[in-house]
């Protein structure tokens, strides 16, 4: 079954990712506890693309949540679908990236990336036939852009023959809250061109 491993990095990536799982769970007839309550066999036909089946017939998203500070993770956990995720798949630091691409890519992020890869490896090993990876992240901050692209390049090294797909939120001058957004974005785009097969650029 052509499984997809989903990653979400940084505040923006995690907020969009959390919403993505709400929508996809609803589509498959899965409630916030991971139990199937659907009304059509079609809902279960391709469920393995995004979910692992756990004991007791529960469905668990094949998702890895990444951030350099705990705040957004806490929000997801206390959100409507917070209990559906595998607790070990929340990988976070304490320092934050301070909207600094280099912190996410070279210092703070580099310290956390091995822990992320351990979780990714575990998810990939549980797949029959891994199709590839998808990431939601923003390019304007520090974690989604810096650590997001670091994670992508490391995954690319380890799984060179798998698809790498990103949904990248590109900064907009209309809602800019960080003066260094253009730098973070430019540094990220270079990485994405090198290491992804498809990047969907989404206007913020």
Coordinates of N, CA and C in Angstrom, one line a residue:
X1 N 0.9 -1.2 0.0 CA 0.0 0.0 0.0 C 0.9 1.2 0.0
X2 N 0.6 2.2 -0.9 CA 1.5 3.3 -1.1 C 1.4 4.3 0.0
X3 N 2.1 4.1 1.1 CA 1.9 5.0 2.3 C 2.7 6.3 2.1
X4 N 2.1 7.3 2.8 CA 2.7 8.6 2.8 C 3.0 9.0 4.3
X5 N 4.3 9.5 4.5 CA 4.6 9.9 5.9 C 4.6 11.5 5.9
X6 N 3.7 12.0 6.8 CA 3.5 13.4 6.8 C 4.4 14.1 7.9
X7 N 5.0 15.2 7.6 CA 5.8 15.9 8.6 C 5.2 17.4 8.7
X8 N 5.2 17.9 9.9 CA 4.8 19.3 10.0 C 5.8 20.0 10.9
X9 N 6.4 21.1 10.5 CA 7.5 21.8 11.2 C 7.2 23.3 11.5
X10 N 7.5 23.7 12.7 CA 7.3 25.1 13.1 C 5.8 25.4 13.5
X11 N 5.6 26.6 13.9 CA 4.2 27.0 14.4 C 3.2 26.9 13.2
X12 N 3.5 27.6 12.1 CA 2.6 27.6 11.0 C 2.4 26.2 10.4
X13 N 3.4 25.5 10.2 CA 3.3 24.1 9.7 C 2.5 23.2 10.6
X14 N 2.6 23.3 11.9 CA 1.9 22.5 12.8 C 0.4 22.9 12.9
X15 N 0.1 24.2 12.8 CA -1.3 24.6 12.8 C -2.0 24.2 11.5
X16 N -1.3 24.3 10.4 CA -1.9 23.9 9.1 C -2.0 22.3 9.1
X17 N -1.0 21.7 9.6 CA -1.0 20.2 9.7 C -2.1 19.7 10.6
X18 N -2.3 20.3 11.7 CA -3.4 19.9 12.6 C -4.8 20.0 11.9
X19 N -5.0 21.1 11.2 CA -6.2 21.3 10.4 C -6.3 20.2 9.3
X20 N -5.2 19.9 8.7 CA -5.2 18.9 7.6 C -5.7 17.6 8.2
X21 N -5.2 17.2 9.4 CA -5.6 15.9 10.0 C -7.1 15.9 10.4
X22 N -7.6 17.1 10.8 CA -9.0 17.2 11.1 C -9.8 16.9 9.8
X23 N -9.5 17.5 8.7 CA -10.2 17.4 7.5 C -10.1 15.9 6.9
X24 N -8.9 15.4 7.0 CA -8.7 14.1 6.4 C -9.3 13.0 7.3
X25 N -9.4 13.2 8.6 CA -10.0 12.2 9.5 C -11.5 12.2 9.2
X26 N -12.1 13.4 9.0 CA -13.5 13.6 8.7 C -13.8 12.8 7.4
X27 N -12.9 13.0 6.5 CA -13.1 12.4 5.1 C -13.2 10.8 5.2
X28 N -12.3 10.3 6.1 CA -12.3 8.9 6.3 C -13.2 8.3 7.4
X29 N -14.0 9.2 8.0 CA -15.0 8.8 9.0 C -14.3 8.4 10.3
X30 N -13.2 9.1 10.6 CA -12.5 8.7 11.9 C -12.7 9.8 12.9
X31 N -13.1 9.4 14.1 CA -13.4 10.4 15.2 C -12.1 10.8 15.9
X32 N -12.1 11.8 16.8 CA -10.9 12.3 17.5 C -10.2 11.2 18.3
X33 N -10.8 10.1 18.6 CA -10.1 9.0 19.4 C -9.5 8.0 18.4
X34 N -9.7 8.2 17.1 CA -9.1 7.3 16.1 C -9.9 6.1 15.8
X35 N -11.2 6.2 16.2 CA -12.2 5.1 15.9 C -12.9 5.4 14.6
X36 N -13.1 4.4 13.8 CA -13.9 4.5 12.6 C -15.4 4.5 12.8
X37 N -16.0 5.6 12.3 CA -17.5 5.7 12.4 C -18.1 6.0 11.1
X38 N -17.4 5.6 10.0 CA -17.9 5.9 8.7 C -19.1 5.2 8.2
X39 N -19.5 5.5 7.0 CA -20.7 4.9 6.4 C -20.5 4.3 5.0
X40 N -19.2 4.2 4.6 CA -18.9 3.6 3.3 C -17.6 2.9 3.3
X41 N -17.6 1.7 2.6 CA -16.4 0.9 2.5 C -15.2 1.7 1.9
X42 N -15.6 2.7 1.0 CA -14.6 3.5 0.3 C -13.7 4.2 1.3
X43 N -14.3 4.6 2.5 CA -13.5 5.4 3.4 C -12.3 4.6 4.0
X44 N -12.5 3.2 4.0 CA -11.4 2.4 4.6 C -10.5 1.8 3.5
X45 N -10.9 2.0 2.2 CA -10.2 1.3 1.1 C -8.7 1.8 1.0
X46 N -8.5 3.1 1.2 CA -7.1 3.6 1.0 C -6.6 4.3 2.3
X47 N -7.2 3.8 3.4 CA -6.9 4.4 4.7 C -5.4 4.3 5.1
X48 N -4.7 3.3 4.6 CA -3.3 3.0 5.0 C -2.4 4.1 4.4
X49 N -2.9 4.9 3.4 CA -2.0 5.9 2.8 C -1.6 6.9 3.9
X50 N -2.5 7.3 4.8 CA -2.2 8.3 5.8 C -2.2 7.7 7.3
X51 N -2.8 6.5 7.5 CA -3.0 6.1 8.9 C -2.3 4.7 9.1
X52 N -1.8 4.5 10.3 CA -1.5 3.2 10.7 C -2.6 2.6 11.6
X53 N -2.8 1.3 11.4 CA -3.9 0.7 12.3 C -3.3 0.2 13.5
X54 N -3.7 0.6 14.7 CA -3.2 0.2 16.0 C -4.1 -0.9 16.6
X55 N -3.8 -1.3 17.8 CA -4.6 -2.3 18.5 C -6.0 -1.7 18.8
X56 N -6.9 -2.6 18.8 CA -8.3 -2.2 19.1 C -9.0 -1.5 18.0
X57 N -8.4 -1.7 16.7 CA -9.1 -1.0 15.6 C -8.9 0.5 15.5
X58 N -8.0 1.0 16.2 CA -7.8 2.5 16.2 C -6.9 2.9 15.0
X59 N -7.2 4.0 14.5 CA -6.3 4.5 13.4 C -5.5 5.7 13.8
X60 N -4.2 5.6 13.6 CA -3.3 6.6 14.1 C -2.6 7.3 12.9
X61 N -2.6 8.6 12.8 CA -2.0 9.3 11.7 C -0.5 9.0 11.6
X62 N 0.0 8.9 10.4 CA 1.4 8.7 10.2 C 2.1 10.1 10.1
X63 N 2.1 10.8 11.2 CA 2.5 12.2 11.2 C 3.6 12.4 12.2
X64 N 4.5 13.3 11.8 CA 5.6 13.7 12.7 C 5.6 15.2 13.0
X65 N 5.4 15.5 14.2 CA 5.2 17.0 14.6 C 6.6 17.5 15.1
X66 N 7.1 18.6 14.5 CA 8.4 19.1 14.8 C 8.3 20.6 15.2
X67 N 8.9 20.9 16.3 CA 9.0 22.4 16.6 C 10.2 22.6 17.6
X68 N 10.7 23.8 17.6 CA 11.8 24.1 18.5 C 11.3 24.7 19.8
X69 N 10.0 24.8 20.0 CA 9.5 25.3 21.3 C 8.2 24.5 21.5
X70 N 7.8 24.3 22.8 CA 6.7 23.4 23.1 C 5.3 24.0 22.9
X71 N 5.2 25.3 22.7 CA 3.8 26.0 22.7 C 2.8 25.4 21.8
X72 N 3.2 25.3 20.5 CA 2.3 24.9 19.5 C 1.9 23.4 19.7
X73 N 2.8 22.6 20.1 CA 2.6 21.2 20.4 C 1.5 21.1 21.5
X74 N 1.6 21.9 22.5 CA 0.6 21.9 23.6 C -0.8 22.2 23.1
X75 N -0.8 23.2 22.2 CA -2.1 23.6 21.5 C -2.7 22.5 20.7
X76 N -1.8 21.7 20.0 CA -2.4 20.6 19.2 C -2.9 19.5 20.1
X77 N -2.1 19.2 21.2 CA -2.5 18.2 22.1 C -3.9 18.5 22.8
X78 N -4.1 19.8 23.1 CA -5.3 20.1 23.7 C -6.4 20.5 22.7
X79 N -6.1 20.4 21.4 CA -7.1 20.7 20.4 C -8.0 19.5 20.1
X80 N -9.0 19.7 19.2 CA -10.0 18.7 18.9 C -9.5 17.3 18.6
X81 N -8.4 17.2 17.8 CA -7.9 15.9 17.4 C -6.5 15.6 18.1
X82 N -6.3 16.3 19.3 CA -5.0 16.1 19.9 C -4.7 14.7 20.4
X83 N -5.7 13.9 20.7 CA -5.5 12.6 21.2 C -5.3 11.5 20.2
X84 N -5.5 11.9 18.9 CA -5.4 10.9 17.8 C -3.9 10.6 17.5
X85 N -3.0 11.5 17.8 CA -1.6 11.4 17.4 C -0.8 10.5 18.3
X86 N 0.2 9.9 17.8 CA 1.1 9.0 18.6 C 2.0 10.0 19.4
X87 N 1.9 9.8 20.8 CA 2.7 10.7 21.6 C 4.2 10.8 21.3
X88 N 4.8 9.7 20.9 CA 6.2 9.7 20.6 C 6.6 10.5 19.4
X89 N 5.6 10.9 18.6 CA 5.8 11.6 17.3 C 5.9 13.1 17.5
X90 N 5.7 13.6 18.7 CA 5.9 15.0 19.0 C 7.4 15.2 19.3
X91 N 8.1 15.9 18.5 CA 9.5 16.1 18.7 C 9.8 17.6 18.8
X92 N 10.1 18.1 20.0 CA 10.3 19.5 20.2 C 11.4 19.9 21.1
X93 N 11.9 21.1 20.9 CA 13.0 21.6 21.8 C 12.3 22.6 22.7
X94 N 13.2 23.4 23.4 CA 12.7 24.4 24.3 C 13.1 25.8 23.9
X95 N 14.2 25.9 23.2 CA 14.8 27.2 22.9 C 14.1 28.1 21.9
X96 N 13.5 27.5 20.9 CA 12.9 28.3 19.8 C 13.9 28.7 18.8
X97 N 13.5 29.2 17.6 CA 14.5 29.6 16.6 C 14.5 31.1 16.5
X98 N 13.7 31.8 17.2 CA 13.7 33.2 17.1 C 13.6 33.8 15.7
X99 N 12.8 33.2 14.8 CA 12.6 33.6 13.4 C 14.0 33.7 12.7
X100 N 14.9 32.9 13.1 CA 16.3 32.9 12.5 C 16.5 31.6 11.8
X101 N 16.6 31.7 10.5 CA 16.8 30.5 9.6 C 18.1 29.7 10.1
X102 N 19.1 30.4 10.3 CA 20.4 29.7 10.7 C 20.3 28.9 12.0
X103 N 19.5 29.5 12.9 CA 19.2 28.8 14.2 C 18.5 27.5 13.9
X104 N 17.5 27.5 13.1 CA 16.8 26.3 12.7 C 17.6 25.3 11.9
X105 N 18.5 25.8 11.1 CA 19.2 24.9 10.2 C 20.5 24.4 10.7
X106 N 21.2 25.3 11.5 CA 22.6 24.9 11.9 C 22.8 24.7 13.4
X107 N 22.1 25.4 14.2 CA 22.3 25.3 15.7 C 21.2 24.5 16.4
X108 N 20.2 25.2 16.8 CA 19.1 24.6 17.6 C 18.5 23.4 16.8
X109 N 18.2 23.6 15.5 CA 17.6 22.5 14.7 C 18.5 21.3 14.5
X110 N 19.8 21.6 14.4 CA 20.7 20.5 14.1 C 20.8 19.6 15.3
X111 N 20.6 20.2 16.5 CA 20.6 19.3 17.8 C 19.4 18.4 17.9
X112 N 18.3 18.8 17.2 CA 17.1 18.1 17.4 C 16.8 17.1 16.2
X113 N 17.5 17.3 15.1 CA 17.2 16.6 13.9 C 17.3 15.1 13.9
X114 N 18.3 14.7 14.7 CA 18.5 13.2 14.9 C 17.3 12.5 15.5
X115 N 16.7 13.2 16.5 CA 15.5 12.7 17.2 C 14.3 12.6 16.2
X116 N 14.3 13.6 15.3 CA 13.2 13.6 14.3 C 13.4 12.4 13.3
X117 N 14.7 12.2 12.9 CA 14.9 11.1 12.0 C 14.7 9.8 12.6
X118 N 14.9 9.6 13.9 CA 14.5 8.4 14.6 C 13.0 8.1 14.4
X119 N 12.2 9.1 14.6 CA 10.8 8.9 14.5 C 10.4 8.6 13.1
X120 N 11.0 9.4 12.1 CA 10.7 9.2 10.7 C 11.1 7.7 10.3
X121 N 12.2 7.3 10.7 CA 12.7 5.9 10.4 C 11.7 4.9 10.9
X122 N 11.2 5.1 12.2 CA 10.3 4.2 12.8 C 9.0 4.1 12.0
X123 N 8.5 5.3 11.5 CA 7.3 5.3 10.7 C 7.5 4.6 9.3
X124 N 8.7 4.9 8.7 CA 9.0 4.4 7.4 C 9.1 2.8 7.5
X125 N 9.7 2.3 8.6 CA 9.9 0.9 8.7 C 8.6 0.2 8.9
X126 N 7.6 0.9 9.4 CA 6.3 0.3 9.6 C 5.4 0.2 8.3
X127 N 6.0 0.8 7.2 CA 5.2 0.8 5.9 C 5.5 -0.4 5.1
X128 N 4.5 -0.9 4.3 CA 4.7 -2.0 3.4 C 5.5 -1.4 2.2
X129 N 5.0 -0.3 1.7 CA 5.7 0.3 0.5 C 5.5 1.8 0.5
X130 N 6.5 2.4 1.2 CA 6.5 3.9 1.4 C 6.6 4.6 0.1
X131 N 5.6 5.5 -0.2 CA 5.5 6.2 -1.4 C 6.4 7.5 -1.3
X132 N 6.3 8.1 -0.2 CA 7.1 9.3 0.0 C 6.7 10.1 1.2
X133 N 7.2 11.4 1.3 CA 7.0 12.2 2.4 C 6.3 13.5 2.0
X134 N 5.6 14.1 2.9 CA 5.0 15.4 2.6 C 5.2 16.3 3.8
X135 N 5.6 17.5 3.6 CA 5.8 18.4 4.8 C 5.0 19.7 4.6
X136 N 4.3 20.1 5.8 CA 3.7 21.5 5.8 C 4.6 22.3 6.7
X137 N 5.0 23.5 6.1 CA 5.9 24.4 6.9 C 5.8 25.8 6.3
X138 N 6.2 26.8 7.0 CA 6.3 28.1 6.4 C 7.7 28.5 6.1
X139 N 7.9 29.4 5.2 CA 9.3 29.8 4.8 C 9.7 31.1 5.5
X140 N 8.9 31.7 6.2 CA 9.2 33.0 6.8 C 9.7 33.0 8.2
X141 N 9.5 32.0 8.9 CA 10.0 31.9 10.3 C 11.3 31.3 10.4
X142 N 11.6 30.7 11.6 CA 13.0 30.1 11.7 C 12.9 28.5 11.7
X143 N 11.9 28.0 12.4 CA 11.9 26.5 12.5 C 11.4 25.8 11.2
X144 N 10.2 26.3 10.7 CA 9.7 25.7 9.5 C 10.6 25.8 8.3
X145 N 11.2 27.0 8.2 CA 12.2 27.2 7.1 C 13.5 26.6 7.3
X146 N 14.2 26.9 8.4 CA 15.5 26.4 8.7 C 15.6 24.9 9.0
X147 N 14.8 24.5 10.1 CA 14.8 23.1 10.5 C 14.0 22.3 9.5
X148 N 13.0 22.8 8.9 CA 12.2 22.1 7.9 C 13.1 21.7 6.8
X149 N 13.9 22.6 6.2 CA 14.7 22.2 5.1 C 15.9 21.3 5.5
X150 N 16.4 21.5 6.7 CA 17.4 20.6 7.2 C 16.9 19.1 7.3
X151 N 15.6 19.0 7.8 CA 15.0 17.7 7.9 C 14.8 17.1 6.5
X152 N 14.4 17.9 5.6 CA 14.2 17.4 4.2 C 15.5 16.9 3.6
X153 N 16.6 17.6 3.8 CA 17.8 17.2 3.2 C 18.3 15.9 3.8
X154 N 18.1 15.7 5.1 CA 18.5 14.5 5.8 C 17.7 13.3 5.4
X155 N 16.4 13.5 5.2 CA 15.5 12.5 4.7 C 15.9 12.1 3.3
X156 N 16.2 13.1 2.5 CA 16.6 12.9 1.1 C 17.9 12.0 1.0
X157 N 18.8 12.2 2.0 CA 20.0 11.4 2.0 C 19.7 10.0 2.3
X158 N 18.7 9.7 3.2 CA 18.4 8.4 3.6 C 17.4 7.7 2.7
X159 N 16.5 8.5 2.1 CA 15.5 7.9 1.2 C 15.5 8.6 -0.2
X160 N 16.6 8.4 -0.9 CA 16.8 9.2 -2.2 C 15.8 8.8 -3.2
X161 N 15.2 7.6 -3.2 CA 14.3 7.1 -4.2 C 12.8 7.3 -3.9
X162 N 12.5 8.1 -2.8 CA 11.1 8.3 -2.4 C 10.8 9.8 -2.7
X163 N 9.5 10.0 -3.0 CA 9.0 11.3 -3.3 C 9.1 12.3 -2.1
X164 N 9.5 13.5 -2.3 CA 9.6 14.5 -1.3 C 8.7 15.7 -1.8
X165 N 7.7 15.9 -1.0 CA 6.7 16.9 -1.4 C 6.5 17.9 -0.3
X166 N 6.5 19.2 -0.6 CA 6.2 20.2 0.5 C 5.1 21.1 0.1
X167 N 4.4 21.5 1.2 CA 3.4 22.6 1.1 C 4.0 23.7 1.9
X168 N 4.6 24.7 1.1 CA 5.4 25.7 1.8 C 4.6 27.1 1.8
X169 N 4.4 27.6 2.9 CA 3.7 28.9 3.0 C 4.7 30.0 2.9
X170 N 4.6 30.7 1.8 CA 5.5 31.8 1.4 C 5.1 33.1 2.0
X171 N 6.0 33.9 2.6 CA 5.6 35.1 3.3 C 4.9 36.1 2.4
X172 N 4.0 36.9 2.9 CA 3.3 37.9 2.2 C 3.6 39.2 2.8
X173 N 3.8 40.3 2.0 CA 4.1 41.6 2.6 C 2.9 42.2 3.3
X174 N 1.7 41.7 3.0 CA 0.4 42.2 3.6 C 0.3 41.7 5.0
X175 N 0.8 40.5 5.4 CA 0.7 40.1 6.8 C 2.1 39.7 7.3
X176 N 3.1 40.5 7.0 CA 4.4 40.3 7.5 C 4.6 40.7 8.9
X177 N 5.0 39.8 9.8 CA 5.3 40.2 11.2 C 6.7 40.1 11.6
X178 N 7.6 39.7 10.6 CA 9.0 39.5 10.9 C 9.8 40.2 9.8
X179 N 10.7 41.0 10.2 CA 11.5 41.8 9.2 C 12.4 41.0 8.4
X180 N 12.9 39.8 8.9 CA 13.8 39.0 8.2 C 13.2 37.9 7.3
X181 N 11.9 37.9 7.1 CA 11.2 36.9 6.3 C 11.8 36.7 5.0
X182 N 12.1 37.8 4.2 CA 12.7 37.6 2.9 C 14.0 36.7 2.9
X183 N 14.8 36.9 3.9 CA 16.0 36.2 4.1 C 15.7 34.7 4.3
X184 N 14.9 34.5 5.3 CA 14.5 33.1 5.7 C 13.9 32.4 4.4
X185 N 13.1 33.1 3.7 CA 12.5 32.5 2.5 C 13.5 32.1 1.4
X186 N 14.3 33.1 1.2 CA 15.3 32.9 0.1 C 16.3 31.7 0.4
X187 N 16.7 31.6 1.6 CA 17.6 30.5 2.0 C 16.9 29.2 1.9
X188 N 15.6 29.2 2.2 CA 14.8 28.0 2.2 C 14.5 27.5 0.7
X189 N 14.2 28.5 -0.1 CA 13.8 28.1 -1.5 C 15.0 27.4 -2.2
X190 N 16.2 27.9 -1.9 CA 17.4 27.2 -2.5 C 17.5 25.8 -2.1
X191 N 17.2 25.5 -0.8 CA 17.2 24.1 -0.3 C 16.1 23.3 -0.9
X192 N 14.9 23.9 -1.1 CA 13.8 23.2 -1.7 C 14.0 22.8 -3.1
X193 N 14.6 23.7 -3.9 CA 15.0 23.4 -5.3 C 15.9 22.2 -5.3
X194 N 16.9 22.1 -4.4 CA 17.8 21.0 -4.4 C 17.2 19.7 -4.0
X195 N 16.3 19.7 -3.0 CA 16.0 18.5 -2.3 C 14.5 18.0 -2.4
X196 N 13.7 18.7 -3.1 CA 12.3 18.3 -3.2 C 11.9 17.9 -4.6
X197 N 10.9 17.1 -4.8 CA 10.4 16.7 -6.1 C 9.3 17.7 -6.5
X198 N 8.4 18.1 -5.5 CA 7.3 19.0 -5.7 C 7.2 19.9 -4.5
X199 N 7.1 21.2 -4.8 CA 6.8 22.2 -3.7 C 5.6 23.0 -4.1
X200 N 4.6 23.0 -3.3 CA 3.4 23.8 -3.6 C 3.6 25.1 -2.8
X201 N 3.8 26.2 -3.5 CA 4.0 27.5 -2.8 C 2.6 28.1 -2.5
X202 N 2.4 28.3 -1.2 CA 1.1 28.9 -0.8 C 1.3 30.3 -0.3
X203 N 0.5 31.2 -0.8 CA 0.6 32.6 -0.4 C 0.0 32.8 0.9
X204 N 0.7 33.5 1.8 CA 0.2 33.7 3.1 C -0.8 34.9 3.1

